[in-house]
Coordinates of C-alpha atoms and ligand atoms in Angstrom, one line a residue:
M19 CA 0.0 0.0 0.0
Q20 CA 1.3 3.5 -0.9
E21 CA 1.4 5.8 2.0
I22 CA 1.6 9.6 1.9
T23 CA 4.0 11.0 4.5
G24 CA 4.0 14.7 3.6
F25 CA 7.6 14.6 2.6
I26 CA 8.5 15.8 -0.9
P27 CA 12.1 14.9 -1.9
S28 CA 14.1 17.8 -3.3
T29 CA 14.9 17.2 -7.0
S30 CA 16.0 20.8 -7.9
T31 CA 18.9 22.7 -6.4
P32 CA 17.9 26.4 -5.7
Y33 CA 20.3 29.1 -7.0
S34 CA 20.9 30.1 -3.3
E35 CA 22.7 26.8 -2.8
F36 CA 25.0 27.0 -5.9
K37 CA 27.9 28.4 -3.9
A38 CA 27.9 25.3 -1.7
H39 CA 28.0 23.1 -4.8
L40 CA 30.7 25.0 -6.6
G41 CA 32.5 22.6 -9.0
E42 CA 29.8 19.9 -8.5
E43 CA 27.0 18.6 -10.8
V44 CA 23.5 19.7 -9.8
T45 CA 20.0 19.5 -11.4
V46 CA 17.7 22.5 -11.6
K47 CA 14.1 22.5 -12.7
G48 CA 12.7 25.6 -14.3
T49 CA 11.3 27.2 -17.5
I50 CA 13.6 28.1 -20.4
H51 CA 13.2 31.9 -20.4
N52 CA 15.6 32.9 -23.1
I53 CA 18.0 31.2 -25.5
R54 CA 20.9 33.0 -27.2
E55 CA 22.7 30.8 -29.7
M56 CA 26.2 31.7 -30.9
S57 CA 28.2 29.7 -33.5
D58 CA 29.5 27.0 -31.2
F59 CA 27.9 27.7 -27.9
A60 CA 24.7 29.1 -26.3
F61 CA 23.4 30.9 -23.3
I62 CA 20.2 29.5 -21.8
L63 CA 18.4 31.5 -19.1
L64 CA 16.4 29.2 -16.8
R65 CA 13.6 30.9 -14.9
T66 CA 12.9 29.5 -11.5
A67 CA 10.5 30.8 -8.9
R68 CA 12.6 33.8 -8.0
D69 CA 15.8 33.6 -10.1
L70 CA 17.1 33.6 -13.6
I71 CA 19.9 31.1 -13.8
Q72 CA 22.5 31.4 -16.6
C73 CA 23.3 28.0 -18.1
V74 CA 26.0 27.7 -20.8
Y75 CA 25.9 25.2 -23.5
S76 CA 29.0 24.0 -25.3
P77 CA 29.7 20.7 -27.1
E78 CA 32.9 20.6 -25.0
F79 CA 31.0 20.1 -21.7
S80 CA 29.3 16.8 -22.5
D81 CA 27.9 14.6 -25.2
F82 CA 24.5 16.3 -25.0
R83 CA 23.5 18.4 -28.1
L84 CA 21.0 21.2 -28.4
S85 CA 18.0 20.4 -30.6
P86 CA 15.3 22.6 -32.1
E87 CA 12.5 21.3 -29.7
I88 CA 14.3 23.0 -26.8
A89 CA 12.4 26.2 -27.1
E90 CA 11.7 29.2 -24.9
Q91 CA 8.9 28.6 -22.3
S92 CA 9.6 24.8 -22.3
A93 CA 9.7 23.4 -18.8
A94 CA 13.0 21.6 -18.3
K95 CA 15.3 19.8 -16.0
I96 CA 18.9 21.0 -16.6
T97 CA 21.9 19.1 -15.2
G98 CA 25.2 20.8 -15.1
K99 CA 28.4 21.8 -13.3
V100 CA 28.3 24.9 -11.1
V101 CA 31.0 27.4 -12.0
T102 CA 31.6 31.0 -11.2
S103 CA 30.5 33.4 -13.9
E104 CA 32.1 36.7 -14.9
T105 CA 30.1 39.8 -14.0
R106 CA 30.7 43.3 -15.1
D107 CA 30.5 44.7 -11.5
G108 CA 32.7 42.0 -10.1
S109 CA 29.9 40.6 -7.9
E110 CA 29.7 36.9 -7.1
R111 CA 27.5 35.0 -9.5
Y112 CA 27.3 31.3 -10.5
E113 CA 26.3 29.6 -13.7
L114 CA 25.8 26.0 -14.9
Q115 CA 27.8 24.3 -17.6
I116 CA 25.2 22.2 -19.2
H117 CA 25.6 18.4 -19.1
N118 CA 22.0 17.5 -20.1
I119 CA 18.6 19.1 -20.7
E120 CA 15.5 17.0 -20.1
L121 CA 12.3 18.6 -21.4
L122 CA 9.3 18.2 -19.0
S123 CA 6.8 20.0 -21.3
V124 CA 6.9 22.0 -24.5
P125 CA 4.7 25.0 -25.4
A126 CA 2.2 24.8 -28.2
D127 CA 3.0 28.2 -29.5
I128 CA 5.3 31.2 -29.0
P129 CA 4.1 33.9 -26.6
P130 CA 2.1 36.7 -28.1
V131 CA 4.3 39.3 -26.4
V132 CA 8.1 39.2 -26.0
I133 CA 8.6 38.4 -22.3
S134 CA 12.2 37.3 -22.3
K135 CA 13.6 40.8 -22.6
K136 CA 14.5 42.8 -19.5
Q137 CA 11.3 44.7 -19.8
I138 CA 7.9 44.1 -21.4
N139 CA 7.7 46.7 -24.2
C140 CA 4.0 47.0 -25.0
D141 CA 1.0 49.1 -24.1
L142 CA -0.6 48.6 -20.7
S143 CA -3.7 47.3 -22.3
V144 CA -1.8 44.6 -24.2
N145 CA 0.2 43.8 -21.1
L146 CA -3.1 43.3 -19.2
D147 CA -4.8 41.3 -22.0
Y148 CA -2.0 38.7 -21.9
R149 CA -1.5 38.8 -18.1
P150 CA -1.0 35.1 -17.6
V151 CA 2.0 35.4 -20.0
T152 CA 3.3 38.9 -19.3
L153 CA 3.5 38.2 -15.5
R154 CA 6.3 35.7 -16.4
N155 CA 8.6 38.6 -17.2
P156 CA 11.0 39.0 -14.2
K157 CA 10.2 42.7 -13.7
E158 CA 6.5 42.1 -13.9
R159 CA 6.6 39.3 -11.4
A160 CA 8.8 41.3 -9.1
I161 CA 6.0 43.8 -8.6
F162 CA 3.8 41.2 -7.1
K163 CA 6.5 39.6 -5.1
I164 CA 7.0 43.0 -3.5
Q165 CA 3.2 43.3 -3.1
E166 CA 3.3 39.9 -1.3
G167 CA 6.0 41.4 1.0
I168 CA 3.7 44.3 1.9
Q169 CA 0.9 42.0 2.9
R170 CA 3.2 39.8 4.7
G171 CA 4.7 42.7 6.6
F172 CA 1.2 44.0 7.5
R173 CA 0.2 40.6 8.7
E174 CA 3.4 39.9 10.6
Y175 CA 3.4 43.2 12.4
L176 CA -0.2 43.0 13.5
Q177 CA 0.1 39.4 14.6
S178 CA 3.1 40.6 16.8
Q179 CA 0.7 43.2 18.3
N180 CA -1.9 40.6 19.2
F181 CA -4.3 41.2 16.4
T182 CA -6.5 38.3 15.2
E183 CA -6.9 37.7 11.5
I184 CA -10.6 37.6 10.4
H185 CA -12.6 37.2 7.2
S186 CA -15.8 39.1 6.8
P187 CA -18.5 38.2 4.2
K188 CA -18.3 39.9 0.9
I189 CA -22.0 39.4 0.0
N190 CA -24.1 41.6 2.2
F191 CA -27.7 42.6 2.7
A192 CA -26.8 46.3 3.1
G193 CA -23.9 48.2 1.6
A194 CA -21.4 49.3 4.4
E195 CA -21.4 52.9 3.7
G196 CA -24.1 53.2 1.0
G197 CA -23.7 55.7 -1.7
T198 CA -23.5 55.2 -5.5
N199 CA -20.4 53.0 -5.6
V200 CA -22.0 49.7 -4.4
F201 CA -22.4 46.8 -6.7
K202 CA -25.8 45.3 -6.6
L203 CA -26.2 41.5 -7.0
D204 CA -29.2 39.4 -7.7
Y205 CA -29.3 36.9 -4.8
F206 CA -32.0 34.4 -5.5
G207 CA -34.4 37.2 -6.4
K208 CA -33.3 39.5 -3.6
T209 CA -31.0 42.5 -4.0
V210 CA -27.7 42.2 -2.1
Y211 CA -24.5 44.2 -2.3
L212 CA -20.8 43.4 -2.7
A213 CA -18.8 44.6 0.3
Q214 CA -17.3 48.0 -0.1
S215 CA -15.3 47.5 3.1
P216 CA -15.2 45.1 6.1
Q217 CA -16.0 48.1 8.3
L218 CA -19.2 46.9 10.0
Y219 CA -17.8 43.4 10.7
K220 CA -14.4 44.4 11.9
Q221 CA -16.1 46.7 14.4
A222 CA -18.4 43.9 15.5
L223 CA -15.4 41.8 16.3
V224 CA -13.7 44.4 18.5
P225 CA -15.6 43.4 21.7
V226 CA -14.8 39.7 20.8
Y227 CA -11.0 39.9 20.0
E228 CA -10.1 43.5 20.9
R229 CA -7.8 43.8 17.9
V230 CA -8.6 42.4 14.4
F231 CA -7.3 42.7 10.9
E232 CA -8.3 41.5 7.4
I233 CA -6.6 41.4 4.1
A234 CA -9.2 40.9 1.4
P235 CA -10.8 42.2 -1.7
V236 CA -13.4 44.9 -1.6
F237 CA -15.6 46.2 -4.3
R238 CA -16.3 49.7 -5.4
A239 CA -18.5 50.5 -8.4
E240 CA -16.3 53.5 -9.5
H241 CA -18.2 54.9 -12.5
H242 CA -15.1 56.8 -13.6
D243 CA -11.9 55.7 -15.4
T244 CA -9.1 57.1 -13.3
S245 CA -5.5 56.1 -12.9
R246 CA -5.9 55.4 -9.2
H247 CA -9.3 53.6 -8.8
L248 CA -10.0 49.9 -9.4
N249 CA -13.4 48.3 -9.0
E250 CA -12.0 45.5 -7.0
Y251 CA -9.0 46.1 -4.8
I252 CA -7.2 44.5 -1.8
S253 CA -8.0 46.3 1.4
M254 CA -5.7 45.9 4.4
D255 CA -7.9 46.8 7.3
F256 CA -7.5 46.8 11.0
E257 CA -9.6 47.8 14.0
M258 CA -8.4 48.1 17.6
G259 CA -10.3 48.4 20.9
F260 CA -9.4 50.2 24.1
I261 CA -7.7 53.1 22.4
D262 CA -6.9 56.2 24.5
S263 CA -6.9 58.4 21.4
F264 CA -7.2 58.1 17.7
T265 CA -3.4 58.7 17.6
D266 CA -3.1 55.1 18.8
I267 CA -4.3 54.1 15.4
M268 CA -1.8 56.3 13.6
N269 CA 1.0 55.0 15.8
M270 CA 0.0 51.4 15.0
E271 CA 0.0 52.2 11.3
T272 CA 3.4 53.9 11.5
G273 CA 4.9 50.9 13.3
C274 CA 3.4 48.6 10.7
L275 CA 4.8 50.6 7.8
K276 CA 8.3 50.7 9.4
H277 CA 8.1 46.9 9.7
I278 CA 6.9 46.5 6.1
M279 CA 9.7 48.7 4.7
N280 CA 12.3 46.9 6.7
L281 CA 11.0 43.5 5.5
L282 CA 11.1 44.7 1.9
K283 CA 14.7 45.8 2.3
T284 CA 15.8 42.6 3.8
E285 CA 13.7 39.7 2.5
Y286 CA 12.8 41.2 -0.9
A287 CA 16.1 42.7 -1.7
P288 CA 16.4 41.0 -5.2
E289 CA 13.1 42.5 -6.3
I290 CA 13.9 45.9 -4.8
E291 CA 17.2 45.9 -6.6
L292 CA 15.6 44.7 -9.9
L293 CA 13.0 47.4 -9.9
K294 CA 15.3 50.1 -8.4
V295 CA 12.7 50.8 -5.7
N296 CA 13.2 53.8 -3.5
V297 CA 12.1 52.3 -0.2
P298 CA 11.2 55.2 2.2
E299 CA 13.0 55.6 5.5
I300 CA 10.5 56.1 8.3
T301 CA 11.4 57.4 11.7
S302 CA 8.3 59.3 12.4
I303 CA 5.4 60.7 10.3
P304 CA 4.4 64.4 10.6
C305 CA 0.7 65.3 11.2
I306 CA -1.2 68.3 10.0
R307 CA -4.9 69.2 10.6
F308 CA -7.1 69.3 7.6
K309 CA -7.9 73.0 8.2
D310 CA -4.2 74.0 8.3
A311 CA -3.4 71.8 5.3
K312 CA -6.3 73.5 3.4
E313 CA -4.9 76.9 4.2
L314 CA -1.5 75.9 2.8
C315 CA -3.1 74.7 -0.4
V316 CA -5.2 77.8 -0.7
K317 CA -2.1 80.0 -0.3
K318 CA 0.0 78.0 -2.8
L319 CA -2.5 76.7 -5.4
K320 CA -5.0 78.6 -7.6
N321 CA -8.6 77.8 -8.3
I322 CA -9.4 75.9 -5.2
T323 CA -13.2 75.7 -4.9
D324 CA -13.9 72.7 -2.7
M325 CA -13.1 73.7 0.9
K326 CA -14.4 70.4 2.3
D327 CA -12.1 68.0 0.7
F328 CA -8.8 67.7 -1.3
E329 CA -8.4 67.5 -5.0
P330 CA -5.6 65.2 -6.2
E331 CA -3.5 68.3 -7.0
E332 CA -3.8 69.4 -3.4
E333 CA -2.7 66.0 -2.1
A334 CA 0.2 66.1 -4.5
F335 CA 1.2 69.5 -3.2
L336 CA 0.9 68.4 0.4
G337 CA 3.1 65.4 -0.4
K338 CA 5.8 67.8 -1.7
W339 CA 5.4 70.1 1.3
A340 CA 5.9 67.2 3.7
K341 CA 9.1 66.2 1.8
Q342 CA 10.5 69.7 1.9
Q343 CA 9.5 70.5 5.5
Y344 CA 10.1 67.2 7.2
N345 CA 11.9 65.1 4.7
S346 CA 9.0 62.6 5.0
D347 CA 7.4 60.6 2.2
F348 CA 4.3 60.3 4.4
L349 CA 2.0 62.8 5.9
F350 CA -1.0 62.3 8.2
V351 CA -3.8 64.7 7.7
T352 CA -6.2 64.7 10.6
H353 CA -9.5 66.1 11.7
Y354 CA -11.4 65.9 8.5
L355 CA -14.8 67.7 8.4
S356 CA -17.6 65.7 10.0
K357 CA -19.8 66.2 6.9
K358 CA -17.2 64.4 4.8
R359 CA -16.6 61.3 6.9
P360 CA -18.8 58.2 7.2
F361 CA -21.6 57.9 9.8
Y362 CA -19.6 55.8 12.1
T363 CA -16.8 58.4 12.6
M364 CA -16.4 59.9 16.0
D365 CA -16.8 63.7 16.1
D366 CA -14.2 65.7 18.0
P367 CA -15.8 66.5 21.4
E368 CA -13.8 69.8 21.3
D369 CA -15.2 70.8 17.9
P370 CA -18.1 68.7 16.5
E371 CA -17.6 70.2 13.1
V372 CA -14.5 68.0 12.7
T373 CA -13.8 64.3 13.3
L374 CA -11.2 62.2 15.1
S375 CA -10.1 60.9 11.7
F376 CA -7.1 60.9 9.4
D377 CA -5.9 60.1 6.0
L378 CA -2.3 59.0 5.3
L379 CA -0.7 60.5 2.2
F380 CA 2.2 58.7 0.7
R381 CA 4.2 60.7 -1.9
G382 CA 1.2 62.9 -2.4
I383 CA -1.7 60.4 -2.7
E384 CA -4.1 59.0 -0.2
I385 CA -3.3 55.4 0.8
T386 CA -5.3 55.2 4.0
S387 CA -8.4 56.5 5.7
G388 CA -9.0 55.8 9.3
G389 CA -10.2 57.2 12.6
Q390 CA -11.9 56.6 15.9
R391 CA -15.5 55.2 15.6
I392 CA -18.5 55.9 17.7
H393 CA -18.9 53.3 20.4
D394 CA -21.9 54.7 22.3
Y395 CA -25.3 53.5 21.1
N396 CA -27.3 56.7 21.6
M397 CA -24.6 58.7 20.0
Q398 CA -24.5 56.5 16.9
V399 CA -28.3 56.4 16.6
E400 CA -28.5 60.2 16.9
K401 CA -25.8 60.7 14.3
M402 CA -27.6 58.3 11.9
K403 CA -30.8 60.2 12.3
K404 CA -29.0 63.5 11.8
L405 CA -27.7 62.2 8.5
G406 CA -31.2 61.1 7.4
M407 CA -30.4 57.3 7.9
N408 CA -32.9 54.9 9.3
P409 CA -31.3 53.1 12.3
D410 CA -33.7 50.3 11.9
E411 CA -32.0 49.3 8.7
F412 CA -28.7 48.9 10.7
E413 CA -30.1 46.7 13.5
T414 CA -27.3 44.1 13.1
Y415 CA -24.6 46.7 13.0
L416 CA -26.0 48.5 16.1
M417 CA -25.8 45.3 18.2
L418 CA -22.2 46.3 18.6
H419 CA -23.1 49.5 20.3
K420 CA -26.3 48.4 22.0
Y421 CA -24.6 45.5 23.8
G422 CA -21.5 47.4 24.7
A423 CA -18.3 48.3 22.9
P424 CA -15.0 49.7 24.0
P425 CA -13.6 52.9 22.5
H426 CA -12.1 51.8 19.2
G427 CA -10.9 52.8 15.8
G428 CA -9.1 51.5 12.8
L429 CA -8.2 52.0 9.2
G430 CA -8.2 50.7 5.6
L431 CA -5.0 50.7 3.5
G432 CA -5.3 50.1 -0.2
L433 CA -2.7 47.5 -1.2
E434 CA -2.5 48.5 -4.9
R435 CA -2.3 52.2 -4.1
L436 CA 0.6 51.6 -1.7
T437 CA 2.3 49.4 -4.2
M438 CA 1.7 51.9 -7.0
H439 CA 3.4 54.7 -5.2
L440 CA 6.2 52.7 -3.7
L441 CA 7.1 51.6 -7.2
G442 CA 6.5 55.0 -8.8
F443 CA 3.8 53.9 -11.2
K444 CA 1.5 56.4 -12.9
N445 CA -1.4 54.0 -13.0
V446 CA -2.7 51.7 -10.3
R447 CA -3.4 49.0 -12.9
Y448 CA 0.4 48.2 -13.1
A449 CA 0.1 47.3 -9.4
A450 CA -2.9 45.0 -9.8
M451 CA -2.3 41.4 -10.9
F452 CA -5.6 41.0 -12.8
P453 CA -7.2 44.5 -12.5
R454 CA -10.9 45.1 -12.7
D455 CA -11.9 48.5 -14.0
I456 CA -14.8 50.0 -15.8
N457 CA -13.8 48.4 -19.1
R458 CA -12.0 45.3 -17.9
V459 CA -13.2 42.1 -16.2
S460 CA -10.8 39.7 -17.9
P461 CA -8.4 37.9 -17.8
Ligands
ATP529 P1 -10.4 58.1 -2.9 O1 -10.8 59.4 -2.2 O2 -9.0 58.0 -3.3 O3 -11.4 57.7 -4.0 P2 -11.7 56.9 -0.7 O4 -11.5 57.9 0.3 O5 -13.0 56.8 -1.4 O6 -10.6 57.0 -1.8 P3 -11.6 54.9 1.4 O7 -13.0 54.4 1.5 O8 -11.1 55.9 2.3 O9 -11.4 55.5 -0.1 O10 -10.7 53.6 1.3 C1 -9.5 53.4 2.0 C2 -8.3 53.2 1.1 O11 -8.6 52.3 0.1 C3 -7.9 54.5 0.3 O12 -7.1 55.3 1.0 C4 -7.2 53.8 -0.9 O13 -5.9 53.4 -0.5 C5 -7.9 52.6 -1.1 N1 -8.9 52.7 -2.2 C6 -10.2 53.3 -2.1 N2 -10.8 53.2 -3.2 C7 -10.0 52.6 -4.1 C8 -10.2 52.1 -5.4 N3 -11.3 52.3 -6.1 N4 -9.2 51.5 -6.0 C9 -8.0 51.2 -5.4 N5 -7.8 51.6 -4.1 C10 -8.8 52.3 -3.4
MG530 MG1 -10.5 57.9 2.1

């Protein structure tokens, strides 16, 4: 009888172990990324999960001979001797002198886009149309390896701070914050909504676990085609109870971002190097009140008409201002107007026109909104009524307040937005693996 033990024998030597095998024969499994044939020798780049391994073919190395069926994008098992390779910068690199190539599979066709060059050279829309193929390009895949690092850092840091990871439902009877950007869904004849955020559920879990977080997709029916909005994006959310002030939330986010950036610099160094990422140094993040930030914008920029919120140009200006004044890539803007924040936001007891809320700007664009929430039942019901909402429709949500909740608050951080600005992209779609926008639901 065959028994499954959970043990998978290693049949491929990772590049990181090449040094230890210098002069020895090893076998590596991977995809043939690129073949450059010269008159009597050839370079074959083998793409493994995270590396490109240079393999050199010469009839002098063995009896093995290259044949035409060995094509780019074939899955292969290459056996060869590990030798040091010459590099322009004198750094330590290793390559394989090929002794044998065993093909594991061959492609049926050549890729529709050239992916074996350093960079994909096609329009964004073509890149996105062929995503399953274009993501194989090392620079493209590095984007999402870094994105994985961001999520991992978020998760690791919050776990270290005793947060519990949760998953809230994405199909809901009521839209979290209402408004025009909710997707409606026919649910066996009833109208239901796709979650715009995990807001109401993460708050409900504060009296249960005190601190919770979620990394999951959220859905926004953005009716416009902008360079920074997707219709489905990954929201990294947390909510924490027993806060003394809403600055506790900003401190938690700052600690989290420091951890993320350090993790990227250490564990994701190859991708950071490949994409020449300027990873921000964070010691502390400056804060400015919305009112003061608005005054700065009015003084410096022309034609500002909306005094209640920021236009993208104003955020960009504030980003530059924070860099000049504080040498910071980040800026917290606090105390947004009560009128402009959602119904669950706590008003400032010292000035009810404003809220105990904040946005975090990164290099001049919003990446986070957060703040303290209302925890008192009567206060929440009153605020709903003031805003013309019917508290009866929020019976489930209000159980949180009715049956007791500690002072709490939290935030939502857009993963693609953060990735986009970290990597210096002009369009958020570059930072989404399979983006969903007003014109695109495939691949
Ligand atoms: P914006 O003003 O930029 O449209 P918002 O204030 O409506 O964003 P929030 O509800 O505050 O968005 O969402 C929290 C975070 O989620 C934002 O700071 C941003 O990082 C991200 N985010 C919001 N909407 C989108 C979207 N459509 N696509 C990608 N990320 C988004
Ligand atoms: Mg916001």
